[in-house]
Short mmCIF file of C-alpha atoms in Angstrom, two decimals:
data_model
loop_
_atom_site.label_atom_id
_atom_site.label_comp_id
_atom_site.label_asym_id
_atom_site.label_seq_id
_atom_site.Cartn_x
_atom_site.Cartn_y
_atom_site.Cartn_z
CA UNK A 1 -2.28 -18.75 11.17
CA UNK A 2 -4.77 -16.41 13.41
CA UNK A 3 -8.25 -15.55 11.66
CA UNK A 4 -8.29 -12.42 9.38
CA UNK A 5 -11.18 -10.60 12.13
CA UNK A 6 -13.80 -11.00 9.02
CA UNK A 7 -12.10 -8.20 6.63
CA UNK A 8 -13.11 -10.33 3.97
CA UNK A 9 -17.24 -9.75 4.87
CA UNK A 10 -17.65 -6.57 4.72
CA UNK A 11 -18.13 -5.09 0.91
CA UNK A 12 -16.47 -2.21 -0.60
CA UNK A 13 -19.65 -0.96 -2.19
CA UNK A 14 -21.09 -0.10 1.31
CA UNK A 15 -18.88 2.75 1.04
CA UNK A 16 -17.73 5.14 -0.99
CA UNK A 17 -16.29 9.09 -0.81
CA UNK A 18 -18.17 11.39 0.79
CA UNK A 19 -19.98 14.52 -0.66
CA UNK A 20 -16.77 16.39 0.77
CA UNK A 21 -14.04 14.51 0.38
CA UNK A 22 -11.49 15.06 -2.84
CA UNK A 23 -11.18 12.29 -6.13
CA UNK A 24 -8.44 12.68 -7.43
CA UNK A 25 -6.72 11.61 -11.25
CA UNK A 26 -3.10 10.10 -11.99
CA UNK A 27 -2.27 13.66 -12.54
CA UNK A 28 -3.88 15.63 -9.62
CA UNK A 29 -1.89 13.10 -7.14
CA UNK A 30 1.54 14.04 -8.86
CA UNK A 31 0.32 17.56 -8.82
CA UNK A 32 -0.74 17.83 -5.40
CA UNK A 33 2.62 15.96 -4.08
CA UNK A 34 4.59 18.49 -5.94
CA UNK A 35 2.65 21.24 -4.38
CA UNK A 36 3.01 20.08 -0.95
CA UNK A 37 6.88 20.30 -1.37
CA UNK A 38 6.62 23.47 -3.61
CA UNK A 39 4.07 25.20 -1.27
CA UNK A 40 4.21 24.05 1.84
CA UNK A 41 7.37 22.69 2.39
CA UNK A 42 6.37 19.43 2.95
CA UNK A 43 9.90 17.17 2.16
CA UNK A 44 8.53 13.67 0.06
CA UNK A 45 9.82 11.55 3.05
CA UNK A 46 8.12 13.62 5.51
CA UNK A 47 4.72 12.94 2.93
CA UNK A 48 6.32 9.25 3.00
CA UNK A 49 6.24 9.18 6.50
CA UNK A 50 2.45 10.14 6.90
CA UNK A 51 1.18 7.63 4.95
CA UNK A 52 3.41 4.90 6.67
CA UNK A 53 1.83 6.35 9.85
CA UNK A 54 -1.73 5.72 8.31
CA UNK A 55 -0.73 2.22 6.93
CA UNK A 56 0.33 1.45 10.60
CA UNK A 57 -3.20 2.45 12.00
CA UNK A 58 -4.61 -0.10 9.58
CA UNK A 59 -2.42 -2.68 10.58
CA UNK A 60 -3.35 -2.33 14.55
CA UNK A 61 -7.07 -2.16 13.47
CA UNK A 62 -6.80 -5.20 11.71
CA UNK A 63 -4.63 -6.70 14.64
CA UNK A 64 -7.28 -5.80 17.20
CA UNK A 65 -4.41 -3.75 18.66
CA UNK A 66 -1.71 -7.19 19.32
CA UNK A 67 1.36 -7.79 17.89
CA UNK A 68 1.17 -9.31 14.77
CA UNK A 69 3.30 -10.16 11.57
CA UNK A 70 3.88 -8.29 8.22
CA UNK A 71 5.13 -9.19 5.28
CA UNK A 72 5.73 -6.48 3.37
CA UNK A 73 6.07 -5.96 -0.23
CA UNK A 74 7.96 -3.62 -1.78
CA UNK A 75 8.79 -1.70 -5.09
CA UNK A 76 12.08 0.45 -5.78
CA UNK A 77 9.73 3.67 -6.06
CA UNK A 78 7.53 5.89 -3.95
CA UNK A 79 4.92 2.92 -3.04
CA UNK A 80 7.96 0.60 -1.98
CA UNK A 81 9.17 3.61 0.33
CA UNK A 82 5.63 3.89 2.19
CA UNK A 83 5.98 0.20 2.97
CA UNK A 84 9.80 0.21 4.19
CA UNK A 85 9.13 2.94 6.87
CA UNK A 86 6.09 0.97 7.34
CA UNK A 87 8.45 -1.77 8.06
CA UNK A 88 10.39 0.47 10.72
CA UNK A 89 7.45 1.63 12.25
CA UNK A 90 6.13 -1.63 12.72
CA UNK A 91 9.25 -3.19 14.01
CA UNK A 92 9.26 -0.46 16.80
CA UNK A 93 5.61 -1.56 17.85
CA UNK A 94 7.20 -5.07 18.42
CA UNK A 95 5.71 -6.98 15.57
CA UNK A 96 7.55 -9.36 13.21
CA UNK A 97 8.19 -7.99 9.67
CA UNK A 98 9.77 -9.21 6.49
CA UNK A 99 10.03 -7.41 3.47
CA UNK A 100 10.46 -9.29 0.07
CA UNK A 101 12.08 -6.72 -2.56
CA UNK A 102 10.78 -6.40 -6.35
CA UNK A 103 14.28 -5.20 -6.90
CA UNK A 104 18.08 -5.02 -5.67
CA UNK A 105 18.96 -2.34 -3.25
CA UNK A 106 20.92 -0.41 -5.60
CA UNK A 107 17.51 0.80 -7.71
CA UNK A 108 16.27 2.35 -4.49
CA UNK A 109 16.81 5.83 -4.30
CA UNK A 110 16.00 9.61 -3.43
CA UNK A 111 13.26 9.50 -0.47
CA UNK A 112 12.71 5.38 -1.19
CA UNK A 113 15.62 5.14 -0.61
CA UNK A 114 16.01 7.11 2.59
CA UNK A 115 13.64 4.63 3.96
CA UNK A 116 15.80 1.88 2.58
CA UNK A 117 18.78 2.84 4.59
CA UNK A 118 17.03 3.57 7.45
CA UNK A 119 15.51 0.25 7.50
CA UNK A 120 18.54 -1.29 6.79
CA UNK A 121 20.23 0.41 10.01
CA UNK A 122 17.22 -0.45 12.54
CA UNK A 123 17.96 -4.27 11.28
CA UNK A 124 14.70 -5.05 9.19
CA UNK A 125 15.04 -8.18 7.66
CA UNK A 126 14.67 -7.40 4.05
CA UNK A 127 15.16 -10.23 1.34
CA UNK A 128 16.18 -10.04 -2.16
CA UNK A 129 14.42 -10.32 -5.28
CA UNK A 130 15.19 -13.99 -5.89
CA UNK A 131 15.07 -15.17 -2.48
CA UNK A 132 12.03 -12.93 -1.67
CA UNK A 133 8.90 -15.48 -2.51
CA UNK A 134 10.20 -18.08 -0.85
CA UNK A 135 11.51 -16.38 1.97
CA UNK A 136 7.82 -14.57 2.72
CA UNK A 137 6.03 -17.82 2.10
CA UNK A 138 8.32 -19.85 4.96
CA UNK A 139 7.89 -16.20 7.46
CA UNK A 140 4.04 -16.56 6.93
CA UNK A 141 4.06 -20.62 7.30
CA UNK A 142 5.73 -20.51 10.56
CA UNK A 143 3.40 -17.69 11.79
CA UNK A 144 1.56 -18.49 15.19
CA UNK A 145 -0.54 -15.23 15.21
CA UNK A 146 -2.28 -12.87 12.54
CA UNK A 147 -0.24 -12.26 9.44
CA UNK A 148 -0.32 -8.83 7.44
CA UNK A 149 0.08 -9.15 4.04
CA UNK A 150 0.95 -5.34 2.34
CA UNK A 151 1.10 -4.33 -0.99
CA UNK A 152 3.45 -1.99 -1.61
CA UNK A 153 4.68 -2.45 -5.14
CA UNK A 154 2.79 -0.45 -7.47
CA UNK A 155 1.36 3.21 -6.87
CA UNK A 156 -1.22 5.29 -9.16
CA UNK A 157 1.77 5.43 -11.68
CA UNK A 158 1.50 1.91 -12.58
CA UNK A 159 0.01 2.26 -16.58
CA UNK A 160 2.12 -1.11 -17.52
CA UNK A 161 1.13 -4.75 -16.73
CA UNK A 162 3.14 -6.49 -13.98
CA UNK A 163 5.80 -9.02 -14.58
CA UNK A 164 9.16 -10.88 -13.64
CA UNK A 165 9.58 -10.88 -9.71
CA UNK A 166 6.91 -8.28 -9.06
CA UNK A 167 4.29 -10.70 -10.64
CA UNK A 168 5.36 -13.57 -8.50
CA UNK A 169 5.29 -11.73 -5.32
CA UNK A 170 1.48 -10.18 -6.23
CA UNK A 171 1.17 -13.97 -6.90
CA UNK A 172 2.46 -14.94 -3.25
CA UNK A 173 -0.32 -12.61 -1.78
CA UNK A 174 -2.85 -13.63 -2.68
CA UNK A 175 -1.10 -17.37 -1.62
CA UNK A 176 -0.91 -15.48 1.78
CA UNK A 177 -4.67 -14.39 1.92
CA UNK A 178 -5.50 -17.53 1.09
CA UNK A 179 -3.91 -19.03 4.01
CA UNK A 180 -5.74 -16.89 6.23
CA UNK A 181 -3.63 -13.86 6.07
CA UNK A 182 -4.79 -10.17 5.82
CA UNK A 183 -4.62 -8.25 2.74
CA UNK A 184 -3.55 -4.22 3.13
CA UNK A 185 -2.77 -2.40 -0.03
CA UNK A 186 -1.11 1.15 0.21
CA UNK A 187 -2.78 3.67 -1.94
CA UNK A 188 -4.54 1.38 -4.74
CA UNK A 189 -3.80 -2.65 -5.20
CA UNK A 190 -1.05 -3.28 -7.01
CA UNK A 191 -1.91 -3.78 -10.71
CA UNK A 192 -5.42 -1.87 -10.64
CA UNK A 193 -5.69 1.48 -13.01
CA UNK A 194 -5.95 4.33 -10.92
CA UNK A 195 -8.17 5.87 -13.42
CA UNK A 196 -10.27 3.30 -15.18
CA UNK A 197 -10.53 0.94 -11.93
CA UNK A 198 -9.74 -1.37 -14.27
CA UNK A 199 -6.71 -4.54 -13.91
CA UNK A 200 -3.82 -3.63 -16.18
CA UNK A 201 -3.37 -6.93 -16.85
CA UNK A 202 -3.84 -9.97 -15.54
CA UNK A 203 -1.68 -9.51 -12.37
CA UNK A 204 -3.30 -7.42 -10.01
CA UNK A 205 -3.37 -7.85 -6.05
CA UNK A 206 -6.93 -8.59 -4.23
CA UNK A 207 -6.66 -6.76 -1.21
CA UNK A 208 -9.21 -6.81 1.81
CA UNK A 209 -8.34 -3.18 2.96
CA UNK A 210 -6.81 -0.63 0.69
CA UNK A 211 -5.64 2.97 2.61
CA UNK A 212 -5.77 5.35 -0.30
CA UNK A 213 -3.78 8.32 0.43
CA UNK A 214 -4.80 11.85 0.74
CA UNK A 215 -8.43 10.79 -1.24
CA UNK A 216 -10.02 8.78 -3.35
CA UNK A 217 -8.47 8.10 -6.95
CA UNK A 218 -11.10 7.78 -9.66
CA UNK A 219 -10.67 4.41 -10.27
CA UNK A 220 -11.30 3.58 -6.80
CA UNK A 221 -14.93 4.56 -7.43
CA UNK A 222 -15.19 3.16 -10.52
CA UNK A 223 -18.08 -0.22 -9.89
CA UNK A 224 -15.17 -2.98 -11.03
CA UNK A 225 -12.53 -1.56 -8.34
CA UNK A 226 -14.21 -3.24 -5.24
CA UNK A 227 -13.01 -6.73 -6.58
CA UNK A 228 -10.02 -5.68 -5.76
CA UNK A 229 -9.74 -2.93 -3.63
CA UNK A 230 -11.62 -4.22 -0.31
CA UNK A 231 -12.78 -1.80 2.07
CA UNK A 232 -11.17 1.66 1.38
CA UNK A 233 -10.08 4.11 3.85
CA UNK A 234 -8.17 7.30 2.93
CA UNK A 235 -5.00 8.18 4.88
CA UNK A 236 -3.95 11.60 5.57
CA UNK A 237 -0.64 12.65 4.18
CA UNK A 238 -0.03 15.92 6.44
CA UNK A 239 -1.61 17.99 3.72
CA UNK A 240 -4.43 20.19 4.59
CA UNK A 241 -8.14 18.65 2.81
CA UNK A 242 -8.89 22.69 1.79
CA UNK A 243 -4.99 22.35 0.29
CA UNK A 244 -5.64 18.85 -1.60
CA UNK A 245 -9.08 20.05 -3.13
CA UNK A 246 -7.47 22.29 -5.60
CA UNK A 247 -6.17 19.23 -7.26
CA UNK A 248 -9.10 17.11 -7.08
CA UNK A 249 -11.50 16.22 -9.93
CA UNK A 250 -13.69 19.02 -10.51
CA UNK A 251 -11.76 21.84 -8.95
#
């Protein structure tokens, strides 16, 4: 497997939001997502779609622009949806992608499972929950250039601790990263309180990168989040920043 381009050197504490840039809660995210498709007639997928698009752009940054490999994994709800049109977008820049499901097609639904279908059409090879560990570990083994590992399980509704085949695949990741593989997580890493910065429990991804998703969350800033969190980025989500800053902390 390729070298991860250093992702690993470079601390999260160098960084941090800027004076202008939005912090959101838990409950400003779900308020400003409801407001973009209230107000602004923003559909979820379309919202879905943007943060794919900026989960893409950190994938060719960390691929110094080549063709690489993802493995992708994903959760039956909004988080799981970002990575499987990941997964399509991906596939159309000619990399190789595999995405190991938490859980059985049918428990996808509404704009997750849009994405779903439409992966399924465009051929993504997507493996089922009790094939999935196994199935990532062999795609990553037999890897001759850089591999992508993204976390797309949880979101900043995670307030639970992670088990059953969720568990084993944040397990498998960080397996993967430390085989040499890159780390992405989409919004926060999987298992990490979006408030407190805090693990849920004791199953939480270590990610190198994490794109956060319209701006910061709290726990993102919080001094126990870089552990786990890597360098953060925030992705736009097609929303306006003068838009998002009425849900932000202090607002």
């Amino acid at each position: 497997m390729a070298a991860n381009h250093g992702m690993r050197s470079t601390p999260y504490r160098e960084g941090g939001p800027g004076p202008d840039e939005p912090v959101f809660s838990r409950e400003g995210v779900r308020a400003l997502d409801a407001a973009a498709v209230a107000e602004l007639g923003l559909p979820g997928v379309v919202l879905m779609e943007n943060a794919a698009l900026a989960l893409e752009q950190a994938c060719v940054e960390i691929a110094n622009g080549e063709a690489a490999g993802a493995v992708i994994a994903v959760g039956p709800g909004n988080n799981g949806g970002d990575g499987l049109a990941l997964a399509r977008r991906l596939l159309g820049l000619g990399w190789t992608v595999l995405v190991a499901l938490s859980a059985p097609s049918p428990r996808f639904s509404g704009d997750a499972g849009i994405n779903y279908a439409a992966a399924a059409a465009l051929g993504v090879p997507m493996i089922d929950p009790e094939d999935a560990v196994a199935a990532a570990e062999s795609f990553a083994a037999g890897a001759t250039h850089q591999v992508i590992a993204v976390d797309c399980l949880f979101g900043t509704g995670l307030t639970r601790p992670i088990t059953g085949v969720a568990a084993e695949l944040v397990a498998m990741i960080d397996r993967l990263r430390g085989r040499g593989a890159v780390v992405l997580g989409a919004d926060l890493p999987s298992g990490l309180d979006a408030e407190t910065g805090e693990p849920i429990g004791d199953v939480v991804v270590r990610a190198d990168r994490t794109v956060t998703f319209a701006g910061w969350k709290i726990g993102l800033t919080k001094p126990t989040a870089g552990e786990f969190s890597g360098v953060v980025t925030v992705g736009g989500i097609g929303v306006p920043v003068s838009f998002a800053r009425r849900f932000a902390l202090g607002a």
